[in-house]
mmCIF file of C-alpha atoms in Angstrom:
data_model
loop_
_atom_site.group_PDB
_atom_site.id
_atom_site.type_symbol
_atom_site.label_atom_id
_atom_site.label_comp_id
_atom_site.label_asym_id
_atom_site.label_seq_id
_atom_site.Cartn_x
_atom_site.Cartn_y
_atom_site.Cartn_z
ATOM 1 C CA GLN A 46 49.266 202.956 -4.330
ATOM 2 C CA LEU A 47 52.093 200.681 -3.301
ATOM 3 C CA GLN A 48 53.270 198.330 -6.034
ATOM 4 C CA LEU A 49 55.985 195.693 -6.195
ATOM 5 C CA GLN A 50 57.610 194.278 -9.309
ATOM 6 C CA GLU A 51 59.948 191.316 -9.532
ATOM 7 C CA SER A 52 62.669 191.053 -12.132
ATOM 8 C CA GLY A 53 65.375 188.561 -13.001
ATOM 9 C CA PRO A 54 66.333 185.658 -15.251
ATOM 10 C CA GLY A 55 63.619 183.165 -16.072
ATOM 11 C CA LEU A 56 66.068 180.306 -16.559
ATOM 12 C CA VAL A 57 68.897 179.229 -14.266
ATOM 13 C CA LYS A 58 71.180 176.244 -14.672
ATOM 14 C CA PRO A 59 71.452 173.605 -11.936
ATOM 15 C CA SER A 60 74.109 174.365 -9.304
ATOM 16 C CA GLU A 61 74.141 178.054 -10.252
ATOM 17 C CA THR A 62 72.747 181.045 -8.346
ATOM 18 C CA LEU A 63 69.254 182.447 -8.709
ATOM 19 C CA SER A 64 69.121 186.240 -8.352
ATOM 20 C CA LEU A 65 65.924 188.270 -8.278
ATOM 21 C CA MET A 66 65.144 191.887 -7.563
ATOM 22 C CA CYS A 67 61.962 193.501 -6.313
ATOM 23 C CA ILE A 68 61.357 197.186 -7.052
ATOM 24 C CA VAL A 69 58.981 199.007 -4.720
ATOM 25 C CA SER A 70 57.031 201.978 -6.061
ATOM 26 C CA GLY A 71 54.315 204.194 -4.644
ATOM 27 C CA GLY A 72 55.763 204.032 -1.136
ATOM 28 C CA SER A 73 58.992 203.864 0.820
ATOM 29 C CA ILE A 74 60.819 200.668 1.602
ATOM 30 C CA SER A 75 61.958 202.436 4.769
ATOM 31 C CA SER A 76 58.477 202.343 6.310
ATOM 32 C CA SER A 77 58.498 201.142 9.893
ATOM 33 C CA SER A 78 56.557 198.029 10.931
ATOM 34 C CA TYR A 79 57.053 196.413 7.564
ATOM 35 C CA TYR A 80 59.490 193.840 6.368
ATOM 36 C CA TRP A 81 59.826 192.886 2.707
ATOM 37 C CA GLY A 82 59.420 189.248 1.864
ATOM 38 C CA TRP A 83 59.933 186.584 -0.760
ATOM 39 C CA ILE A 84 57.501 183.714 -1.248
ATOM 40 C CA ARG A 85 57.660 181.003 -3.859
ATOM 41 C CA GLN A 86 55.133 178.643 -5.411
ATOM 42 C CA PRO A 87 56.220 175.565 -7.404
ATOM 43 C CA PRO A 88 53.985 174.923 -10.420
ATOM 44 C CA GLY A 89 50.663 173.485 -9.290
ATOM 45 C CA LYS A 90 51.657 173.524 -5.640
ATOM 46 C CA GLY A 91 51.244 175.609 -2.517
ATOM 47 C CA MET A 92 53.218 178.561 -1.245
ATOM 48 C CA GLU A 93 56.428 178.631 0.769
ATOM 49 C CA TRP A 94 57.825 181.634 2.617
ATOM 50 C CA ILE A 95 61.503 182.063 1.811
ATOM 51 C CA GLY A 96 62.391 184.966 4.072
ATOM 52 C CA SER A 97 61.952 188.657 4.836
ATOM 53 C CA ILE A 98 64.212 191.673 5.231
ATOM 54 C CA PHE A 99 63.855 195.012 7.051
ATOM 55 C CA ASN A 100 65.146 198.317 5.747
ATOM 56 C CA SER A 101 68.043 198.065 8.219
ATOM 57 C CA GLY A 102 69.155 194.814 6.619
ATOM 58 C CA SER A 103 67.828 192.596 9.395
ATOM 59 C CA THR A 104 66.747 189.274 7.914
ATOM 60 C CA TYR A 105 64.749 186.183 8.739
ATOM 61 C CA TYR A 106 64.957 183.068 6.575
ATOM 62 C CA THR A 107 63.001 179.851 6.583
ATOM 63 C CA PRO A 108 65.237 177.140 8.098
ATOM 64 C CA SER A 109 65.059 174.753 5.144
ATOM 65 C CA LEU A 110 66.618 177.343 2.794
ATOM 66 C CA LYS A 111 68.731 179.328 5.237
ATOM 67 C CA SER A 112 72.048 177.838 4.132
ATOM 68 C CA ARG A 113 71.452 178.898 0.508
ATOM 69 C CA VAL A 114 69.565 182.203 0.845
ATOM 70 C CA THR A 115 70.768 185.777 1.132
ATOM 71 C CA MET A 116 68.610 188.895 0.959
ATOM 72 C CA PHE A 117 69.727 192.476 0.445
ATOM 73 C CA VAL A 118 67.994 195.831 0.634
ATOM 74 C CA ASP A 119 68.931 199.079 -1.100
ATOM 75 C CA THR A 120 66.930 201.894 0.465
ATOM 76 C CA SER A 121 68.380 204.494 -1.941
ATOM 77 C CA LYS A 122 66.845 202.608 -4.861
ATOM 78 C CA ASN A 123 63.755 201.424 -2.968
ATOM 79 C CA GLU A 124 64.436 197.816 -3.867
ATOM 80 C CA PHE A 125 65.367 194.531 -2.268
ATOM 81 C CA SER A 126 66.798 191.338 -3.683
ATOM 82 C CA LEU A 127 67.067 187.589 -3.273
ATOM 83 C CA ARG A 128 69.978 185.252 -3.932
ATOM 84 C CA LEU A 129 69.543 181.479 -3.809
ATOM 85 C CA THR A 130 72.667 179.423 -4.398
ATOM 86 C CA SER A 131 73.202 175.872 -5.653
ATOM 87 C CA VAL A 132 69.788 175.615 -7.233
ATOM 88 C CA THR A 133 68.191 172.357 -8.353
ATOM 89 C CA ALA A 134 65.024 171.495 -10.229
ATOM 90 C CA ALA A 135 63.206 171.607 -6.886
ATOM 91 C CA ASP A 136 63.755 175.374 -6.853
ATOM 92 C CA THR A 137 61.669 175.819 -9.999
ATOM 93 C CA ALA A 138 58.786 178.050 -8.965
ATOM 94 C CA VAL A 139 57.004 181.341 -9.352
ATOM 95 C CA TYR A 140 58.772 183.750 -7.023
ATOM 96 C CA TYR A 141 56.776 186.575 -5.457
ATOM 97 C CA CYS A 142 57.894 189.566 -3.477
ATOM 98 C CA ALA A 143 55.519 191.201 -1.008
ATOM 99 C CA ARG A 144 55.339 193.681 1.837
ATOM 100 C CA HIS A 145 55.309 191.769 5.128
ATOM 101 C CA LYS A 146 53.675 193.186 8.232
ATOM 102 C CA ARG A 147 55.387 192.717 11.579
ATOM 103 C CA TRP A 148 53.636 193.622 14.814
ATOM 104 C CA GLY A 149 55.474 194.864 17.857
ATOM 105 C CA GLY A 150 58.802 194.202 16.225
ATOM 106 C CA TYR A 151 58.231 190.503 16.772
ATOM 107 C CA TYR A 152 55.164 188.837 15.267
ATOM 108 C CA PHE A 153 55.028 188.343 11.531
ATOM 109 C CA SER A 154 51.561 188.780 10.073
ATOM 110 C CA TRP A 155 50.158 189.381 6.609
ATOM 111 C CA PHE A 156 51.622 189.874 3.118
ATOM 112 C CA ASP A 157 50.203 192.756 1.068
ATOM 113 C CA PRO A 158 50.544 193.796 -1.654
ATOM 114 C CA TRP A 159 52.224 191.133 -3.758
ATOM 115 C CA GLY A 160 54.181 191.518 -6.940
ATOM 116 C CA GLN A 161 52.879 189.805 -10.053
ATOM 117 C CA GLY A 162 55.414 187.005 -9.649
ATOM 118 C CA THR A 163 58.158 185.728 -11.901
ATOM 119 C CA LEU A 164 58.634 182.136 -13.031
ATOM 120 C CA VAL A 165 62.131 180.807 -12.538
ATOM 121 C CA THR A 166 62.936 177.489 -14.161
ATOM 122 C CA VAL A 167 66.010 175.525 -13.151
ATOM 123 C CA SER A 168 67.178 173.492 -16.114
ATOM 124 C CA SER A 169 70.304 172.859 -18.129
ATOM 125 C CA GLN B 196 52.667 167.920 3.691
ATOM 126 C CA SER B 197 51.896 171.562 4.533
ATOM 127 C CA ALA B 198 52.142 172.689 8.144
ATOM 128 C CA LEU B 199 48.607 174.133 8.120
ATOM 129 C CA THR B 200 45.906 171.734 6.958
ATOM 130 C CA GLN B 201 43.233 172.840 4.520
ATOM 131 C CA PRO B 202 40.700 170.777 2.579
ATOM 132 C CA ALA B 203 41.828 170.281 -1.004
ATOM 133 C CA SER B 204 38.527 171.452 -2.413
ATOM 134 C CA VAL B 205 35.150 172.892 -1.532
ATOM 135 C CA SER B 206 32.217 173.808 -3.718
ATOM 136 C CA GLY B 207 28.984 175.695 -3.545
ATOM 137 C CA SER B 208 26.249 177.159 -5.679
ATOM 138 C CA PRO B 209 25.811 180.846 -6.395
ATOM 139 C CA GLY B 210 24.198 182.606 -3.455
ATOM 140 C CA GLN B 211 25.187 179.944 -0.956
ATOM 141 C CA SER B 212 27.769 180.207 1.824
ATOM 142 C CA ILE B 213 30.864 178.079 2.190
ATOM 143 C CA THR B 214 33.512 177.753 4.867
ATOM 144 C CA ILE B 215 37.143 176.781 4.404
ATOM 145 C CA SER B 216 38.989 175.482 7.435
ATOM 146 C CA CYS B 217 42.660 175.832 8.278
ATOM 147 C CA THR B 218 43.986 173.666 11.101
ATOM 148 C CA GLY B 219 47.229 174.257 12.915
ATOM 149 C CA THR B 220 48.510 173.762 16.437
ATOM 150 C CA SER B 221 48.899 175.599 19.705
ATOM 151 C CA SER B 222 52.209 176.940 18.368
ATOM 152 C CA ASP B 223 50.441 178.958 15.713
ATOM 153 C CA ILE B 224 46.706 179.370 15.159
ATOM 154 C CA GLY B 225 45.773 178.160 18.629
ATOM 155 C CA THR B 226 47.686 180.923 20.390
ATOM 156 C CA TYR B 227 48.125 183.835 17.989
ATOM 157 C CA VAL B 228 45.812 186.121 16.044
ATOM 158 C CA TYR B 229 48.212 186.479 13.118
ATOM 159 C CA VAL B 230 46.172 184.420 10.683
ATOM 160 C CA SER B 231 45.636 185.657 7.144
ATOM 161 C CA TRP B 232 43.791 184.409 4.076
ATOM 162 C CA TYR B 233 44.684 184.881 0.412
ATOM 163 C CA GLN B 234 42.696 184.458 -2.791
ATOM 164 C CA GLN B 235 44.544 183.379 -5.914
ATOM 165 C CA HIS B 236 43.014 183.202 -9.350
ATOM 166 C CA PRO B 237 44.834 181.066 -11.957
ATOM 167 C CA GLY B 238 48.017 182.697 -13.157
ATOM 168 C CA LYS B 239 47.579 185.643 -10.808
ATOM 169 C CA ALA B 240 49.303 186.825 -7.659
ATOM 170 C CA PRO B 241 47.703 186.083 -4.286
ATOM 171 C CA LYS B 242 45.447 188.777 -2.849
ATOM 172 C CA LEU B 243 45.010 189.446 0.858
ATOM 173 C CA MET B 244 41.368 188.863 1.854
ATOM 174 C CA ILE B 245 41.485 188.578 5.657
ATOM 175 C CA TYR B 246 44.208 189.459 8.155
ATOM 176 C CA ASP B 247 44.657 189.005 11.886
ATOM 177 C CA VAL B 248 41.931 186.318 11.940
ATOM 178 C CA SER B 249 38.944 188.471 11.065
ATOM 179 C CA ASP B 250 39.920 191.891 9.719
ATOM 180 C CA ARG B 251 39.208 192.846 6.118
ATOM 181 C CA PRO B 252 41.515 195.091 4.107
ATOM 182 C CA SER B 253 39.967 198.126 2.514
ATOM 183 C CA GLY B 254 38.098 197.199 -0.656
ATOM 184 C CA ILE B 255 37.392 193.582 0.270
ATOM 185 C CA SER B 256 33.721 192.638 0.191
ATOM 186 C CA ASN B 257 32.000 192.004 3.520
ATOM 187 C CA ARG B 258 30.900 188.682 2.028
ATOM 188 C CA PHE B 259 34.300 187.462 3.199
ATOM 189 C CA SER B 260 34.727 186.860 6.909
ATOM 190 C CA GLY B 261 37.223 185.084 9.137
ATOM 191 C CA SER B 262 37.119 183.451 12.531
ATOM 192 C CA LYS B 263 39.083 181.169 14.808
ATOM 193 C CA SER B 264 38.256 178.459 17.319
ATOM 194 C CA GLY B 265 40.987 176.586 19.093
ATOM 195 C CA ASN B 266 43.630 175.493 16.599
ATOM 196 C CA THR B 267 41.377 176.019 13.576
ATOM 197 C CA ALA B 268 40.803 179.188 11.602
ATOM 198 C CA SER B 269 37.995 179.524 9.098
ATOM 199 C CA LEU B 270 37.203 181.634 6.066
ATOM 200 C CA THR B 271 33.529 182.023 5.235
ATOM 201 C CA ILE B 272 32.284 183.363 1.928
ATOM 202 C CA SER B 273 28.615 184.247 1.841
ATOM 203 C CA GLY B 274 26.467 184.946 -1.211
ATOM 204 C CA LEU B 275 28.828 182.986 -3.463
ATOM 205 C CA GLN B 276 29.515 184.537 -6.826
ATOM 206 C CA ALA B 277 31.177 183.083 -9.902
ATOM 207 C CA GLU B 278 34.140 185.421 -9.435
ATOM 208 C CA ASP B 279 34.875 183.808 -6.063
ATOM 209 C CA GLU B 280 36.055 180.658 -7.822
ATOM 210 C CA ALA B 281 39.765 180.527 -6.993
ATOM 211 C CA ASP B 282 42.359 178.938 -4.740
ATOM 212 C CA TYR B 283 42.426 180.091 -1.123
ATOM 213 C CA TYR B 284 45.429 179.880 1.192
ATOM 214 C CA CYS B 285 45.700 180.458 4.913
ATOM 215 C CA SER B 286 48.853 181.594 6.666
ATOM 216 C CA SER B 287 49.879 181.977 10.282
ATOM 217 C CA TYR B 288 52.716 183.112 12.480
ATOM 218 C CA THR B 289 54.352 180.259 14.375
ATOM 219 C CA THR B 290 56.675 180.066 17.317
ATOM 220 C CA SER B 291 58.676 177.398 15.526
ATOM 221 C CA SER B 292 61.860 178.449 13.741
ATOM 222 C CA THR B 293 59.839 178.511 10.527
ATOM 223 C CA LEU B 294 58.070 181.724 11.700
ATOM 224 C CA VAL B 295 55.580 181.746 8.813
ATOM 225 C CA LEU B 296 53.340 178.857 7.751
ATOM 226 C CA PHE B 297 51.057 178.459 4.767
ATOM 227 C CA GLY B 298 48.274 175.970 4.233
ATOM 228 C CA GLY B 299 48.267 173.706 1.209
ATOM 229 C CA GLY B 300 45.457 175.649 -0.408
ATOM 230 C CA THR B 301 41.781 174.981 -1.103
ATOM 231 C CA ARG B 302 40.218 175.138 -4.545
ATOM 232 C CA LEU B 303 36.780 176.699 -4.434
ATOM 233 C CA THR B 304 34.437 175.719 -7.248
ATOM 234 C CA VAL B 305 31.260 177.687 -7.802
ATOM 235 C CA LEU B 306 28.826 175.244 -9.331
#
């Protein structure tokens, strides 16, 4: 059974860099047709897709965060990671990683499964 | 404001059916079948309930069904049970540079 688990600091200071890792178990991150995504959810609010990465390193980022986001994948460790620079209080959220289906090498579809999520608070 | 529009809340009594709508545009729901629905209980991770408009993942009850008409997708839950009380989010592929849209979420209350 595929499982994902996020890890990283729960507190980040304003203007610093948020770094999270997602470890994939029970399956290979090198599976075709799947990207690996990050989604965040500010407390009490809805969800926002941050971006997704393929096992080759190919990435897609949401335009509003593109200038601050970088994603990496390490197929030897079956994990992928997220870096978000110059964080502010608006980046405070629960961050989820999830497997992201892509059809025909073009159309992004569903997220499943999801990690349990990790709360990252931006505060001095 | 979220790109996909959902009602903030819906409610129903046990045994009844409810429908949650998710309205987009011709750039997303109106043209593509890549619509998914997620259930989220408080403090828990979202769970995929419906994908590609109307398909159910293995293990999801057939009380959950999805459909689409024009620019609006819908999630219907029949035979409401107390455990269905949760937040529900829709998502869709979009041709805009955003690529992935979520709705603002709908809180389902089982009375």
